[in-house]
Amino acid sequence: MAEKIKKISNTSRKKLFAGSSLSLFCSYTMPQVLKRVKSSNLAYKICCHHQTAVLVTVTAAATAIAYYWYHKSSAQHHHDIETQRLKGISKRKVLKRPEEKFASLRIEKRFVNPFEEWTEIPFYKTVLFWMGRWKGNGIPKCEKELDRTLPVMKPNLNQIKNASKSVSFTWFGQSTCLMTIDGLTVLSDPVFSKCSINDYFGPRRLRPIPCPLEDFIDNVDIVVVSHDHFDHLDESAVKKLGNSVVWYIPLGLKNWFVSRGVTNVIELDWWQEVCHKNSDLTIACVPAMHWSGSRTPFEKNNTLWCSYVIKASNDKIFFCGDTGYSPELFKAIGNLYAPFTLAAIPIGSFMPTQLMQHLHMGPEDAVKAHFDLGCPRLSVGIHWGTFMMSDEHYLAPRQVLDTVWQQYTKDLKNQALAVDQVDDSTNSSTPFTAAVDNIENNMAATKFITTAFGQTILIDH
């Protein structure tokens, strides 16, 4: 038996070494290629050729497939992990406190989602989706049309800097938001590259960045990072901000930051709260349904993913990281932390449904989350119109949100009217009546909108 185990172990090491070699070859030679591309017009033309893009995509996919082929994670291994995950969820059903029921869950040193709604997407489906994704998303070639449909405004940085008594929100694209609360400036998921991976690779930005990071870098006090995917964590932005800010990050990411010389970081587990230094501000890390580790195939779910609640004495902000929709989860967050002054909620990257529904919320799920959270005074749609990494039309998140919001609020008002008519005829009152009345009363004080890139919204008391 011992010999058999040793043999398996040696084989696994050989397979892991083979997969590692392939991945490392791509990871460590790419920066050298980029340096030569920047210094050579010919190389630049070659890299911009459409066949080169296809070659790079196929090479990356082949590398990842090779890793998964050689790695010890067989289909049976994945099945065993899923069985353990479901057992863990089953044991937690009797727990009442959300901090226990939805505590982070790790199996074999990798994080997994403790939500019944979660479904693991087979790796080959993701590869096939990306290799066959040339639909275009209806993006116009005319720059004037993009200016009309996705306007970019220059942020009023003086207004943001002086918003000491207000909550302010400015969207820079994807999940990069500049927010002020209690006199402090919070930056979320900082990405300022031209593409989703860096300035040269990945889906390109549809619109230019409202202003460079350097224009306001000295005003940033706090940075919150939801997870390590390229469109949420930009290495160049991390190096620019460095130790001048306090970084709040999910479990497992600290080594990545430290290896880049950034040590002013605080790792948080789900439901963990930390009081920000020399202030009354509290940063709370709350659960999300997603995954991590897109930088190399070896990193999948080695680090945690999350959302954040930022609490001041009079205001609270909910910053939602990438997540699928789970009614239990959002209601738990709302019950524990509501009321919210502001919520930044993702509304994009939701098609095709069978691939995305457990990874990202579409507008309909985002509206449900808004109400589950207790109707924040203002919710703003983020994670759309920036990098096209899904199949919906580039304007669909905003258009669908407007339609869903109007229909949802109309339905609620109709329900309230119907209950009022029943109560008038019976001269009775029910708990349901009180609940509907409460929602109806809050409807005038709650909104779910989208903004232009760089547009600053102020929420006064």
Short mmCIF file of N, CA and C in Angstrom, two decimals, residues 301-458:
data_model
loop_
_atom_site.label_atom_id
_atom_site.label_comp_id
_atom_site.label_asym_id
_atom_site.label_seq_id
_atom_site.Cartn_x
_atom_site.Cartn_y
_atom_site.Cartn_z
N ASN A 301 -9.19 29.34 -6.86
CA ASN A 301 -9.81 29.29 -5.52
C ASN A 301 -8.80 29.16 -4.38
N ASN A 302 -7.54 29.52 -4.64
CA ASN A 302 -6.57 29.58 -3.53
C ASN A 302 -6.85 30.77 -2.62
N THR A 303 -7.50 31.78 -3.16
CA THR A 303 -7.83 32.98 -2.39
C THR A 303 -9.34 33.15 -2.35
N LEU A 304 -9.79 33.92 -1.37
CA LEU A 304 -11.22 34.11 -1.18
C LEU A 304 -11.74 35.24 -2.07
N TRP A 305 -13.04 35.35 -2.21
CA TRP A 305 -13.71 36.42 -2.95
C TRP A 305 -14.77 36.99 -2.02
N CYS A 306 -15.18 38.23 -2.22
CA CYS A 306 -16.07 38.83 -1.23
C CYS A 306 -16.74 40.10 -1.74
N SER A 307 -17.62 40.64 -0.90
CA SER A 307 -18.16 41.99 -1.02
C SER A 307 -17.78 42.73 0.26
N TYR A 308 -18.12 44.03 0.32
CA TYR A 308 -17.76 44.82 1.50
C TYR A 308 -18.92 45.69 1.98
N VAL A 309 -19.00 45.84 3.29
CA VAL A 309 -19.86 46.85 3.90
C VAL A 309 -18.93 47.85 4.58
N ILE A 310 -19.13 49.14 4.26
CA ILE A 310 -18.30 50.20 4.82
C ILE A 310 -19.21 51.04 5.72
N LYS A 311 -18.95 51.00 7.02
CA LYS A 311 -19.86 51.59 8.00
C LYS A 311 -19.24 52.84 8.64
N ALA A 312 -20.01 53.92 8.62
CA ALA A 312 -19.66 55.14 9.37
C ALA A 312 -20.75 55.35 10.42
N SER A 313 -20.65 56.43 11.17
CA SER A 313 -21.62 56.66 12.25
C SER A 313 -23.02 56.90 11.71
N ASN A 314 -23.13 57.57 10.54
CA ASN A 314 -24.45 57.90 10.00
C ASN A 314 -24.76 57.26 8.65
N ASP A 315 -23.79 56.66 8.02
CA ASP A 315 -23.99 56.11 6.68
C ASP A 315 -23.35 54.73 6.55
N LYS A 316 -23.86 53.97 5.58
CA LYS A 316 -23.28 52.68 5.25
C LYS A 316 -23.28 52.51 3.73
N ILE A 317 -22.19 51.96 3.23
CA ILE A 317 -22.06 51.66 1.80
C ILE A 317 -21.91 50.16 1.64
N PHE A 318 -22.63 49.61 0.67
CA PHE A 318 -22.45 48.20 0.30
C PHE A 318 -21.79 48.16 -1.07
N PHE A 319 -20.57 47.64 -1.12
CA PHE A 319 -19.89 47.43 -2.40
C PHE A 319 -19.94 45.95 -2.71
N CYS A 320 -20.63 45.62 -3.78
CA CYS A 320 -20.83 44.21 -4.14
C CYS A 320 -19.79 43.76 -5.14
N GLY A 321 -19.01 42.77 -4.77
CA GLY A 321 -18.08 42.17 -5.72
C GLY A 321 -18.83 41.27 -6.69
N ASP A 322 -18.12 40.67 -7.62
CA ASP A 322 -18.76 39.72 -8.54
C ASP A 322 -19.46 38.63 -7.74
N THR A 323 -20.69 38.33 -8.09
CA THR A 323 -21.43 37.30 -7.37
C THR A 323 -22.66 36.86 -8.16
N GLY A 324 -23.00 35.59 -8.01
CA GLY A 324 -24.30 35.14 -8.46
C GLY A 324 -25.33 35.53 -7.42
N TYR A 325 -26.60 35.33 -7.77
CA TYR A 325 -27.67 35.74 -6.85
C TYR A 325 -28.05 34.61 -5.91
N SER A 326 -28.08 34.94 -4.63
CA SER A 326 -28.56 34.03 -3.60
C SER A 326 -29.45 34.83 -2.66
N PRO A 327 -30.77 34.59 -2.69
CA PRO A 327 -31.67 35.39 -1.85
C PRO A 327 -31.35 35.29 -0.36
N GLU A 328 -30.98 34.10 0.09
CA GLU A 328 -30.63 33.95 1.50
C GLU A 328 -29.45 34.82 1.88
N LEU A 329 -28.46 34.87 1.00
CA LEU A 329 -27.25 35.63 1.29
C LEU A 329 -27.54 37.12 1.39
N PHE A 330 -28.21 37.68 0.39
CA PHE A 330 -28.45 39.12 0.40
C PHE A 330 -29.40 39.53 1.53
N LYS A 331 -30.36 38.67 1.85
CA LYS A 331 -31.24 38.97 2.98
C LYS A 331 -30.46 38.94 4.29
N ALA A 332 -29.50 38.02 4.40
CA ALA A 332 -28.67 37.95 5.61
C ALA A 332 -27.84 39.22 5.76
N ILE A 333 -27.26 39.70 4.65
CA ILE A 333 -26.47 40.93 4.69
C ILE A 333 -27.37 42.12 5.05
N GLY A 334 -28.55 42.16 4.44
CA GLY A 334 -29.48 43.24 4.72
C GLY A 334 -29.95 43.23 6.16
N ASN A 335 -30.27 42.06 6.68
CA ASN A 335 -30.73 41.96 8.07
C ASN A 335 -29.67 42.40 9.06
N LEU A 336 -28.42 42.14 8.71
CA LEU A 336 -27.33 42.45 9.64
C LEU A 336 -26.86 43.90 9.55
N TYR A 337 -26.90 44.49 8.32
CA TYR A 337 -26.26 45.79 8.14
C TYR A 337 -27.17 46.93 7.66
N ALA A 338 -28.35 46.63 7.14
CA ALA A 338 -29.22 47.69 6.64
C ALA A 338 -29.57 48.65 7.79
N PRO A 339 -29.90 49.91 7.48
CA PRO A 339 -30.11 50.48 6.15
C PRO A 339 -28.81 50.97 5.50
N PHE A 340 -28.79 50.94 4.16
CA PHE A 340 -27.64 51.41 3.41
C PHE A 340 -27.96 52.76 2.76
N THR A 341 -26.98 53.63 2.78
CA THR A 341 -27.12 54.90 2.05
C THR A 341 -26.86 54.68 0.57
N LEU A 342 -25.87 53.83 0.28
CA LEU A 342 -25.45 53.59 -1.10
C LEU A 342 -25.10 52.12 -1.27
N ALA A 343 -25.46 51.58 -2.43
CA ALA A 343 -25.05 50.22 -2.81
C ALA A 343 -24.56 50.24 -4.25
N ALA A 344 -23.38 49.68 -4.48
CA ALA A 344 -22.84 49.51 -5.83
C ALA A 344 -23.00 48.04 -6.19
N ILE A 345 -23.87 47.76 -7.17
CA ILE A 345 -24.28 46.38 -7.45
C ILE A 345 -23.99 46.03 -8.91
N PRO A 346 -23.31 44.92 -9.19
CA PRO A 346 -23.03 44.53 -10.58
C PRO A 346 -24.30 44.19 -11.34
N ILE A 347 -24.34 44.58 -12.63
CA ILE A 347 -25.52 44.28 -13.45
C ILE A 347 -25.13 43.67 -14.81
N GLY A 348 -23.83 43.49 -15.07
CA GLY A 348 -23.41 43.01 -16.39
C GLY A 348 -22.72 41.67 -16.37
N SER A 349 -22.35 41.19 -17.57
CA SER A 349 -21.72 39.88 -17.77
C SER A 349 -22.65 38.76 -17.31
N PHE A 350 -23.87 38.75 -17.84
CA PHE A 350 -24.85 37.76 -17.39
C PHE A 350 -25.33 36.81 -18.48
N MET A 351 -24.77 36.92 -19.70
CA MET A 351 -25.15 36.01 -20.77
C MET A 351 -23.90 35.27 -21.30
N PRO A 352 -24.00 34.00 -21.72
CA PRO A 352 -25.20 33.16 -21.69
C PRO A 352 -25.56 32.73 -20.27
N THR A 353 -26.85 32.60 -20.02
CA THR A 353 -27.34 32.34 -18.67
C THR A 353 -26.76 31.08 -18.07
N GLN A 354 -26.71 30.00 -18.87
CA GLN A 354 -26.26 28.72 -18.32
C GLN A 354 -24.81 28.74 -17.86
N LEU A 355 -24.04 29.69 -18.39
CA LEU A 355 -22.63 29.81 -18.01
C LEU A 355 -22.40 30.86 -16.93
N MET A 356 -23.21 31.90 -16.94
CA MET A 356 -22.94 33.07 -16.10
C MET A 356 -23.81 33.21 -14.86
N GLN A 357 -24.95 32.52 -14.79
CA GLN A 357 -25.93 32.85 -13.76
C GLN A 357 -25.43 32.64 -12.33
N HIS A 358 -24.46 31.74 -12.14
CA HIS A 358 -23.95 31.53 -10.80
C HIS A 358 -22.67 32.32 -10.53
N LEU A 359 -22.22 33.06 -11.55
CA LEU A 359 -21.01 33.86 -11.42
C LEU A 359 -21.30 35.35 -11.29
N HIS A 360 -22.30 35.80 -12.07
CA HIS A 360 -22.63 37.22 -12.11
C HIS A 360 -24.14 37.41 -12.06
N MET A 361 -24.56 38.53 -11.50
CA MET A 361 -25.96 38.89 -11.51
C MET A 361 -26.28 39.72 -12.75
N GLY A 362 -27.42 39.43 -13.36
CA GLY A 362 -27.95 40.32 -14.38
C GLY A 362 -28.82 41.37 -13.70
N PRO A 363 -29.40 42.29 -14.49
CA PRO A 363 -30.22 43.36 -13.91
C PRO A 363 -31.39 42.86 -13.06
N GLU A 364 -32.04 41.79 -13.50
CA GLU A 364 -33.19 41.29 -12.74
C GLU A 364 -32.77 40.80 -11.36
N ASP A 365 -31.68 40.03 -11.31
CA ASP A 365 -31.18 39.56 -10.01
C ASP A 365 -30.68 40.73 -9.16
N ALA A 366 -30.09 41.72 -9.82
CA ALA A 366 -29.57 42.88 -9.08
C ALA A 366 -30.70 43.64 -8.40
N VAL A 367 -31.84 43.76 -9.07
CA VAL A 367 -33.00 44.44 -8.47
C VAL A 367 -33.51 43.63 -7.28
N LYS A 368 -33.54 42.31 -7.42
CA LYS A 368 -33.94 41.46 -6.28
C LYS A 368 -32.99 41.68 -5.10
N ALA A 369 -31.69 41.74 -5.40
CA ALA A 369 -30.70 41.95 -4.35
C ALA A 369 -30.93 43.30 -3.67
N HIS A 370 -31.28 44.31 -4.46
CA HIS A 370 -31.55 45.64 -3.91
C HIS A 370 -32.64 45.58 -2.84
N PHE A 371 -33.71 44.87 -3.12
CA PHE A 371 -34.80 44.77 -2.15
C PHE A 371 -34.43 43.84 -0.99
N ASP A 372 -33.66 42.79 -1.28
CA ASP A 372 -33.20 41.91 -0.20
C ASP A 372 -32.34 42.67 0.80
N LEU A 373 -31.59 43.67 0.29
CA LEU A 373 -30.70 44.45 1.13
C LEU A 373 -31.44 45.51 1.96
N GLY A 374 -32.75 45.57 1.78
CA GLY A 374 -33.53 46.52 2.56
C GLY A 374 -33.73 47.86 1.88
N CYS A 375 -33.65 47.89 0.55
CA CYS A 375 -33.87 49.11 -0.23
C CYS A 375 -32.89 50.23 0.13
N PRO A 376 -31.63 50.13 -0.29
CA PRO A 376 -30.70 51.26 -0.08
C PRO A 376 -31.27 52.54 -0.68
N ARG A 377 -30.88 53.67 -0.11
CA ARG A 377 -31.38 54.95 -0.66
C ARG A 377 -31.04 55.07 -2.14
N LEU A 378 -29.84 54.63 -2.49
CA LEU A 378 -29.44 54.66 -3.89
C LEU A 378 -28.59 53.44 -4.21
N SER A 379 -29.02 52.69 -5.21
CA SER A 379 -28.18 51.62 -5.76
C SER A 379 -27.73 52.05 -7.14
N VAL A 380 -26.47 51.78 -7.46
CA VAL A 380 -25.90 52.14 -8.76
C VAL A 380 -25.38 50.88 -9.43
N GLY A 381 -25.74 50.69 -10.69
CA GLY A 381 -25.29 49.53 -11.44
C GLY A 381 -23.85 49.69 -11.88
N ILE A 382 -23.03 48.69 -11.60
CA ILE A 382 -21.62 48.68 -12.01
C ILE A 382 -21.34 47.38 -12.77
N HIS A 383 -20.07 47.20 -13.17
CA HIS A 383 -19.64 45.97 -13.85
C HIS A 383 -20.40 45.78 -15.17
N TRP A 384 -20.42 46.82 -15.98
CA TRP A 384 -21.04 46.74 -17.30
C TRP A 384 -20.43 47.82 -18.19
N GLY A 385 -20.57 47.66 -19.50
CA GLY A 385 -20.17 48.70 -20.44
C GLY A 385 -18.70 49.02 -20.49
N THR A 386 -17.86 48.16 -19.89
CA THR A 386 -16.43 48.48 -19.81
C THR A 386 -15.61 47.48 -20.62
N PHE A 387 -15.57 46.23 -20.18
CA PHE A 387 -14.92 45.15 -20.91
C PHE A 387 -15.99 44.14 -21.31
N MET A 388 -16.10 43.83 -22.59
CA MET A 388 -17.13 42.89 -23.02
C MET A 388 -16.59 41.46 -22.87
N MET A 389 -17.08 40.77 -21.85
CA MET A 389 -16.61 39.41 -21.56
C MET A 389 -17.78 38.44 -21.46
N SER A 390 -18.90 38.81 -22.10
CA SER A 390 -20.08 37.96 -22.10
C SER A 390 -20.86 38.23 -23.38
N ASP A 391 -22.04 37.64 -23.51
CA ASP A 391 -22.73 37.65 -24.81
C ASP A 391 -23.83 38.69 -24.94
N GLU A 392 -24.20 39.39 -23.87
CA GLU A 392 -25.31 40.34 -24.02
C GLU A 392 -24.88 41.56 -24.83
N HIS A 393 -25.86 42.26 -25.39
CA HIS A 393 -25.62 43.52 -26.08
C HIS A 393 -24.96 44.49 -25.11
N TYR A 394 -24.10 45.35 -25.63
CA TYR A 394 -23.30 46.18 -24.72
C TYR A 394 -24.14 47.15 -23.90
N LEU A 395 -25.35 47.46 -24.37
CA LEU A 395 -26.22 48.36 -23.61
C LEU A 395 -27.31 47.61 -22.84
N ALA A 396 -27.36 46.29 -22.98
CA ALA A 396 -28.43 45.51 -22.35
C ALA A 396 -28.50 45.69 -20.83
N PRO A 397 -27.38 45.69 -20.11
CA PRO A 397 -27.49 45.85 -18.65
C PRO A 397 -28.27 47.09 -18.24
N ARG A 398 -27.99 48.23 -18.88
CA ARG A 398 -28.70 49.47 -18.54
C ARG A 398 -30.15 49.42 -18.99
N GLN A 399 -30.39 48.93 -20.21
CA GLN A 399 -31.74 48.90 -20.75
C GLN A 399 -32.63 47.94 -19.97
N VAL A 400 -32.11 46.76 -19.68
CA VAL A 400 -32.89 45.77 -18.94
C VAL A 400 -33.14 46.25 -17.51
N LEU A 401 -32.14 46.89 -16.90
CA LEU A 401 -32.33 47.40 -15.54
C LEU A 401 -33.48 48.41 -15.50
N ASP A 402 -33.51 49.34 -16.44
CA ASP A 402 -34.58 50.33 -16.47
C ASP A 402 -35.95 49.66 -16.57
N THR A 403 -36.05 48.66 -17.45
CA THR A 403 -37.32 47.96 -17.65
C THR A 403 -37.72 47.19 -16.41
N VAL A 404 -36.78 46.43 -15.87
CA VAL A 404 -37.06 45.60 -14.70
C VAL A 404 -37.42 46.46 -13.49
N TRP A 405 -36.69 47.55 -13.29
CA TRP A 405 -36.95 48.42 -12.14
C TRP A 405 -38.36 49.02 -12.22
N GLN A 406 -38.73 49.51 -13.39
CA GLN A 406 -40.06 50.09 -13.55
C GLN A 406 -41.14 49.04 -13.31
N GLN A 407 -40.94 47.83 -13.85
CA GLN A 407 -41.94 46.77 -13.68
C GLN A 407 -42.01 46.30 -12.24
N TYR A 408 -40.87 46.18 -11.61
CA TYR A 408 -40.82 45.69 -10.23
C TYR A 408 -41.52 46.66 -9.29
N THR A 409 -41.21 47.94 -9.44
CA THR A 409 -41.85 48.94 -8.57
C THR A 409 -43.34 49.06 -8.87
N LYS A 410 -43.72 48.93 -10.14
CA LYS A 410 -45.14 48.97 -10.49
C LYS A 410 -45.89 47.80 -9.87
N ASP A 411 -45.28 46.60 -9.92
CA ASP A 411 -45.92 45.42 -9.33
C ASP A 411 -46.09 45.58 -7.82
N LEU A 412 -45.10 46.13 -7.17
CA LEU A 412 -45.19 46.33 -5.73
C LEU A 412 -46.30 47.31 -5.37
N LYS A 413 -46.42 48.37 -6.15
CA LYS A 413 -47.49 49.35 -5.90
C LYS A 413 -48.86 48.73 -6.13
N ASN A 414 -48.94 47.89 -7.17
CA ASN A 414 -50.22 47.21 -7.45
C ASN A 414 -50.58 46.25 -6.32
N GLN A 415 -49.57 45.55 -5.78
CA GLN A 415 -49.82 44.65 -4.65
C GLN A 415 -50.32 45.44 -3.44
N ALA A 416 -49.68 46.57 -3.21
CA ALA A 416 -50.09 47.39 -2.07
C ALA A 416 -51.52 47.89 -2.25
N LEU A 417 -51.86 48.29 -3.48
CA LEU A 417 -53.21 48.77 -3.76
C LEU A 417 -54.23 47.66 -3.57
N ALA A 418 -53.90 46.44 -4.04
CA ALA A 418 -54.82 45.31 -3.91
C ALA A 418 -55.06 44.96 -2.44
N VAL A 419 -54.00 44.98 -1.65
CA VAL A 419 -54.14 44.67 -0.22
C VAL A 419 -54.96 45.74 0.49
N ASP A 420 -54.72 47.01 0.09
CA ASP A 420 -55.49 48.11 0.69
C ASP A 420 -56.99 47.94 0.42
N GLN A 421 -57.31 47.50 -0.81
CA GLN A 421 -58.72 47.32 -1.16
C GLN A 421 -59.35 46.19 -0.36
N VAL A 422 -58.57 45.10 -0.17
CA VAL A 422 -59.07 43.98 0.63
C VAL A 422 -59.27 44.40 2.07
N ASP A 423 -58.30 45.14 2.61
CA ASP A 423 -58.38 45.58 4.00
C ASP A 423 -59.54 46.55 4.22
N ASP A 424 -59.79 47.41 3.20
CA ASP A 424 -60.90 48.35 3.32
C ASP A 424 -62.23 47.63 3.41
N SER A 425 -62.33 46.49 2.66
CA SER A 425 -63.60 45.75 2.65
C SER A 425 -63.79 44.90 3.89
N THR A 426 -62.67 44.50 4.52
CA THR A 426 -62.77 43.62 5.69
C THR A 426 -62.47 44.34 6.99
N ASN A 427 -62.00 45.61 6.86
CA ASN A 427 -61.60 46.38 8.05
C ASN A 427 -60.59 45.62 8.91
N SER A 428 -59.65 44.98 8.23
CA SER A 428 -58.63 44.21 8.96
C SER A 428 -57.24 44.61 8.50
N SER A 429 -56.28 44.22 9.30
CA SER A 429 -54.88 44.49 8.96
C SER A 429 -54.08 43.22 9.17
N THR A 430 -53.13 42.95 8.28
CA THR A 430 -52.34 41.73 8.35
C THR A 430 -50.87 42.07 8.36
N PRO A 431 -50.03 41.12 8.80
CA PRO A 431 -48.58 41.35 8.72
C PRO A 431 -48.13 41.65 7.30
N PHE A 432 -48.81 40.99 6.33
CA PHE A 432 -48.45 41.23 4.94
C PHE A 432 -48.73 42.68 4.56
N THR A 433 -49.85 43.19 5.06
CA THR A 433 -50.21 44.58 4.79
C THR A 433 -49.12 45.52 5.29
N ALA A 434 -48.67 45.28 6.50
CA ALA A 434 -47.63 46.11 7.08
C ALA A 434 -46.34 46.05 6.27
N ALA A 435 -46.01 44.83 5.79
CA ALA A 435 -44.79 44.67 5.00
C ALA A 435 -44.89 45.43 3.69
N VAL A 436 -46.04 45.31 3.02
CA VAL A 436 -46.23 46.00 1.75
C VAL A 436 -46.24 47.52 1.96
N ASP A 437 -46.91 47.96 3.03
CA ASP A 437 -46.92 49.39 3.34
C ASP A 437 -45.51 49.92 3.56
N ASN A 438 -44.70 49.11 4.23
CA ASN A 438 -43.33 49.51 4.50
C ASN A 438 -42.55 49.69 3.21
N ILE A 439 -42.71 48.73 2.29
CA ILE A 439 -42.03 48.83 1.00
C ILE A 439 -42.55 50.02 0.21
N GLU A 440 -43.88 50.21 0.23
CA GLU A 440 -44.48 51.31 -0.51
C GLU A 440 -43.97 52.66 0.00
N ASN A 441 -43.86 52.78 1.31
CA ASN A 441 -43.37 54.02 1.90
C ASN A 441 -41.91 54.28 1.52
N ASN A 442 -41.16 53.18 1.36
CA ASN A 442 -39.74 53.32 1.03
C ASN A 442 -39.49 53.56 -0.45
N MET A 443 -40.50 53.27 -1.30
CA MET A 443 -40.28 53.36 -2.73
C MET A 443 -39.85 54.76 -3.17
N ALA A 444 -40.44 55.78 -2.53
CA ALA A 444 -40.10 57.15 -2.90
C ALA A 444 -38.68 57.51 -2.47
N ALA A 445 -38.14 56.76 -1.52
CA ALA A 445 -36.81 57.08 -0.98
C ALA A 445 -35.73 56.14 -1.46
N THR A 446 -36.02 55.30 -2.44
CA THR A 446 -35.03 54.36 -2.94
C THR A 446 -35.00 54.38 -4.46
N LYS A 447 -33.82 54.28 -5.02
CA LYS A 447 -33.65 54.29 -6.48
C LYS A 447 -32.56 53.31 -6.88
N PHE A 448 -32.66 52.84 -8.13
CA PHE A 448 -31.62 52.00 -8.72
C PHE A 448 -31.32 52.59 -10.09
N ILE A 449 -30.13 53.13 -10.26
CA ILE A 449 -29.80 53.87 -11.48
C ILE A 449 -28.47 53.38 -12.07
N THR A 450 -28.16 53.88 -13.23
CA THR A 450 -26.81 53.77 -13.78
C THR A 450 -26.30 55.19 -14.01
N THR A 451 -24.99 55.33 -14.09
CA THR A 451 -24.40 56.66 -14.30
C THR A 451 -23.46 56.61 -15.51
N ALA A 452 -23.08 57.78 -15.96
CA ALA A 452 -22.05 57.87 -16.98
C ALA A 452 -20.69 57.60 -16.33
N PHE A 453 -19.72 57.23 -17.13
CA PHE A 453 -18.36 57.09 -16.62
C PHE A 453 -17.89 58.45 -16.11
N GLY A 454 -17.39 58.47 -14.88
CA GLY A 454 -16.85 59.72 -14.34
C GLY A 454 -17.87 60.64 -13.71
N GLN A 455 -19.16 60.32 -13.82
CA GLN A 455 -20.20 61.17 -13.23
C GLN A 455 -20.21 61.00 -11.72
N THR A 456 -20.24 62.11 -11.00
CA THR A 456 -20.22 62.08 -9.54
C THR A 456 -21.63 62.30 -9.00
N ILE A 457 -22.05 61.41 -8.11
CA ILE A 457 -23.34 61.50 -7.45
C ILE A 457 -23.11 61.82 -5.98
N LEU A 458 -23.81 62.83 -5.46
CA LEU A 458 -23.73 63.17 -4.04
C LEU A 458 -25.03 62.78 -3.35
#
